A tleap script that builds the chain and sets N, CA, C and O, in Angstrom:
source leaprc.protein.ff14SB
mol = sequence {
  NHIE GLU GLU GLU LYS LEU PHE LYS SER ILE
  ILE ASP LYS LEU THR LEU ALA GLY LYS SER
  GLY GLU GLY LEU TYR PHE ILE ASP LYS GLU
  LEU SER THR LEU ASP THR GLN CASN
}
set mol.1.N position { 134.939 23.594 -147.440 }
set mol.1.CA position { 133.831 23.831 -148.012 }
set mol.1.C position { 133.110 24.622 -147.054 }
set mol.1.O position { 132.216 25.400 -147.388 }
set mol.2.N position { 133.503 24.427 -145.799 }
set mol.2.CA position { 132.903 25.337 -144.201 }
set mol.2.C position { 133.678 26.172 -144.149 }
set mol.2.O position { 133.244 27.311 -143.976 }
set mol.3.N position { 135.332 25.941 -144.290 }
set mol.3.CA position { 135.886 27.325 -143.485 }
set mol.3.C position { 136.031 27.914 -145.389 }
set mol.3.O position { 136.537 29.017 -145.594 }
set mol.4.N position { 135.712 27.355 -146.172 }
set mol.4.CA position { 135.004 28.765 -147.045 }
set mol.4.C position { 134.320 29.660 -146.647 }
set mol.4.O position { 134.478 30.874 -146.774 }
set mol.5.N position { 133.376 28.979 -146.050 }
set mol.5.CA position { 132.147 29.805 -145.959 }
set mol.5.C position { 132.852 30.604 -145.182 }
set mol.5.O position { 132.948 31.781 -145.529 }
set mol.6.N position { 133.421 30.214 -144.114 }
set mol.6.CA position { 133.972 30.649 -142.823 }
set mol.6.C position { 135.129 32.107 -143.132 }
set mol.6.O position { 135.435 32.953 -142.291 }
set mol.7.N position { 135.548 32.051 -144.416 }
set mol.7.CA position { 136.213 32.896 -144.575 }
set mol.7.C position { 135.331 33.895 -145.140 }
set mol.7.O position { 135.470 35.044 -144.719 }
set mol.8.N position { 134.197 33.599 -146.267 }
set mol.8.CA position { 134.063 34.630 -147.113 }
set mol.8.C position { 133.385 34.994 -146.176 }
set mol.8.O position { 133.893 36.100 -145.994 }
set mol.9.N position { 132.494 34.892 -145.318 }
set mol.9.CA position { 131.373 35.080 -143.708 }
set mol.9.C position { 132.717 36.532 -143.183 }
set mol.9.O position { 132.259 37.634 -142.881 }
set mol.10.N position { 134.110 36.323 -143.155 }
set mol.10.CA position { 135.157 37.006 -142.288 }
set mol.10.C position { 135.353 38.221 -143.490 }
set mol.10.O position { 135.814 39.277 -143.057 }
set mol.11.N position { 135.108 38.178 -144.654 }
set mol.11.CA position { 135.635 38.765 -145.521 }
set mol.11.C position { 134.235 39.620 -145.452 }
set mol.11.O position { 134.342 40.764 -145.894 }
set mol.12.N position { 132.977 39.253 -144.979 }
set mol.12.CA position { 131.767 40.551 -145.955 }
set mol.12.C position { 132.384 41.254 -144.497 }
set mol.12.O position { 132.625 42.459 -144.566 }
set mol.13.N position { 132.590 40.716 -143.479 }
set mol.13.CA position { 132.450 41.433 -141.739 }
set mol.13.C position { 133.356 42.678 -142.243 }
set mol.13.O position { 133.269 43.834 -141.828 }
set mol.14.N position { 133.942 42.354 -142.894 }
set mol.14.CA position { 135.583 42.723 -142.776 }
set mol.14.C position { 135.188 44.269 -143.773 }
set mol.14.O position { 135.873 45.291 -143.719 }
set mol.15.N position { 133.973 44.102 -144.614 }
set mol.15.CA position { 133.875 45.060 -145.434 }
set mol.15.C position { 133.177 45.647 -145.032 }
set mol.15.O position { 133.158 46.790 -145.489 }
set mol.16.N position { 132.387 45.389 -144.195 }
set mol.16.CA position { 131.047 46.319 -143.455 }
set mol.16.C position { 132.343 46.826 -142.608 }
set mol.16.O position { 132.270 48.046 -142.754 }
set mol.17.N position { 133.378 46.592 -141.882 }
set mol.17.CA position { 134.121 46.921 -141.008 }
set mol.17.C position { 134.306 47.909 -141.746 }
set mol.17.O position { 133.744 48.850 -141.185 }
set mol.18.N position { 134.837 48.299 -142.823 }
set mol.18.CA position { 135.628 49.184 -143.437 }
set mol.18.C position { 134.448 50.339 -144.179 }
set mol.18.O position { 134.734 51.153 -145.056 }
set mol.19.N position { 133.120 50.143 -143.570 }
set mol.19.CA position { 132.279 51.501 -143.727 }
set mol.19.C position { 131.767 51.932 -142.383 }
set mol.19.O position { 130.702 52.535 -142.254 }
set mol.20.N position { 132.524 51.620 -141.426 }
set mol.20.CA position { 132.300 51.608 -140.666 }
set mol.20.C position { 133.483 51.071 -138.689 }
set mol.20.O position { 133.869 50.086 -138.059 }
set mol.21.N position { 133.499 52.678 -138.632 }
set mol.21.CA position { 134.860 51.946 -137.489 }
set mol.21.C position { 134.812 51.224 -136.445 }
set mol.21.O position { 135.841 50.924 -135.838 }
set mol.22.N position { 132.948 50.612 -135.858 }
set mol.22.CA position { 132.889 50.318 -135.091 }
set mol.22.C position { 132.794 49.059 -135.174 }
set mol.22.O position { 132.780 48.403 -134.133 }
set mol.23.N position { 132.715 48.482 -136.320 }
set mol.23.CA position { 133.153 47.119 -137.617 }
set mol.23.C position { 134.207 46.637 -136.802 }
set mol.23.O position { 134.269 45.658 -136.059 }
set mol.24.N position { 135.228 47.745 -137.163 }
set mol.24.CA position { 136.604 46.660 -136.051 }
set mol.24.C position { 136.908 46.128 -134.867 }
set mol.24.O position { 137.885 45.518 -134.434 }
set mol.25.N position { 135.389 46.645 -134.210 }
set mol.25.CA position { 135.186 46.404 -132.927 }
set mol.25.C position { 134.989 44.710 -132.838 }
set mol.25.O position { 135.298 43.926 -131.941 }
set mol.26.N position { 134.410 44.517 -134.015 }
set mol.26.CA position { 133.259 43.239 -133.962 }
set mol.26.C position { 134.154 42.384 -134.599 }
set mol.26.O position { 134.139 41.210 -134.230 }
set mol.27.N position { 134.728 42.628 -135.248 }
set mol.27.CA position { 136.252 41.922 -136.127 }
set mol.27.C position { 136.660 41.376 -135.196 }
set mol.27.O position { 136.340 40.209 -134.972 }
set mol.28.N position { 137.931 42.443 -133.953 }
set mol.28.CA position { 138.445 42.285 -132.584 }
set mol.28.C position { 137.530 40.276 -132.577 }
set mol.28.O position { 137.618 39.107 -132.952 }
set mol.29.N position { 136.991 40.984 -132.053 }
set mol.29.CA position { 136.145 39.782 -131.189 }
set mol.29.C position { 135.869 38.341 -131.787 }
set mol.29.O position { 136.045 37.262 -131.222 }
set mol.30.N position { 135.342 38.606 -133.206 }
set mol.30.CA position { 135.204 37.682 -134.286 }
set mol.30.C position { 136.456 36.857 -134.237 }
set mol.30.O position { 136.492 35.653 -133.985 }
set mol.31.N position { 137.244 37.457 -134.444 }
set mol.31.CA position { 138.838 36.529 -134.674 }
set mol.31.C position { 139.495 35.740 -133.201 }
set mol.31.O position { 140.287 34.800 -133.141 }
set mol.32.N position { 138.792 36.565 -132.008 }
set mol.32.CA position { 139.181 36.187 -130.850 }
set mol.32.C position { 138.513 34.792 -130.603 }
set mol.32.O position { 139.017 33.919 -129.896 }
set mol.33.N position { 137.501 34.700 -131.167 }
set mol.33.CA position { 136.865 33.545 -130.663 }
set mol.33.C position { 136.445 32.396 -131.519 }
set mol.33.O position { 135.466 31.660 -131.398 }
set mol.34.N position { 137.446 32.402 -132.453 }
set mol.34.CA position { 137.874 31.833 -133.833 }
set mol.34.C position { 139.281 31.223 -133.195 }
set mol.34.O position { 139.393 30.003 -133.313 }
set mol.35.N position { 140.158 31.788 -132.661 }
set mol.35.CA position { 141.584 31.578 -131.931 }
set mol.35.C position { 140.898 30.394 -131.001 }
set mol.35.O position { 141.256 29.229 -131.172 }
set mol.36.N position { 139.947 30.714 -130.058 }
set mol.36.CA position { 139.932 29.746 -129.107 }
set mol.36.C position { 138.844 28.376 -129.536 }
set mol.36.O position { 138.918 27.213 -129.138 }
set mol.37.N position { 138.006 28.897 -130.329 }
set mol.37.CA position { 138.468 27.465 -130.894 }
set mol.37.C position { 138.791 26.222 -131.672 }
set mol.37.O position { 138.522 25.026 -131.557 }
set mol.38.N position { 139.448 26.940 -132.477 }
set mol.38.CA position { 141.298 25.461 -132.539 }
set mol.38.C position { 142.010 25.166 -131.813 }
set mol.38.O position { 142.895 24.362 -132.108 }
savepdb mol mol.pdb
quit
């Protein structure tokens, strides 16, 4: 269930990113932190 929550939060952020260009920058940062955690 933890992964589901994480996934949902990413989807929510993607939705936000779609509304503002700078959101993409945050998504990029978010994904790179996910990569380093694994």
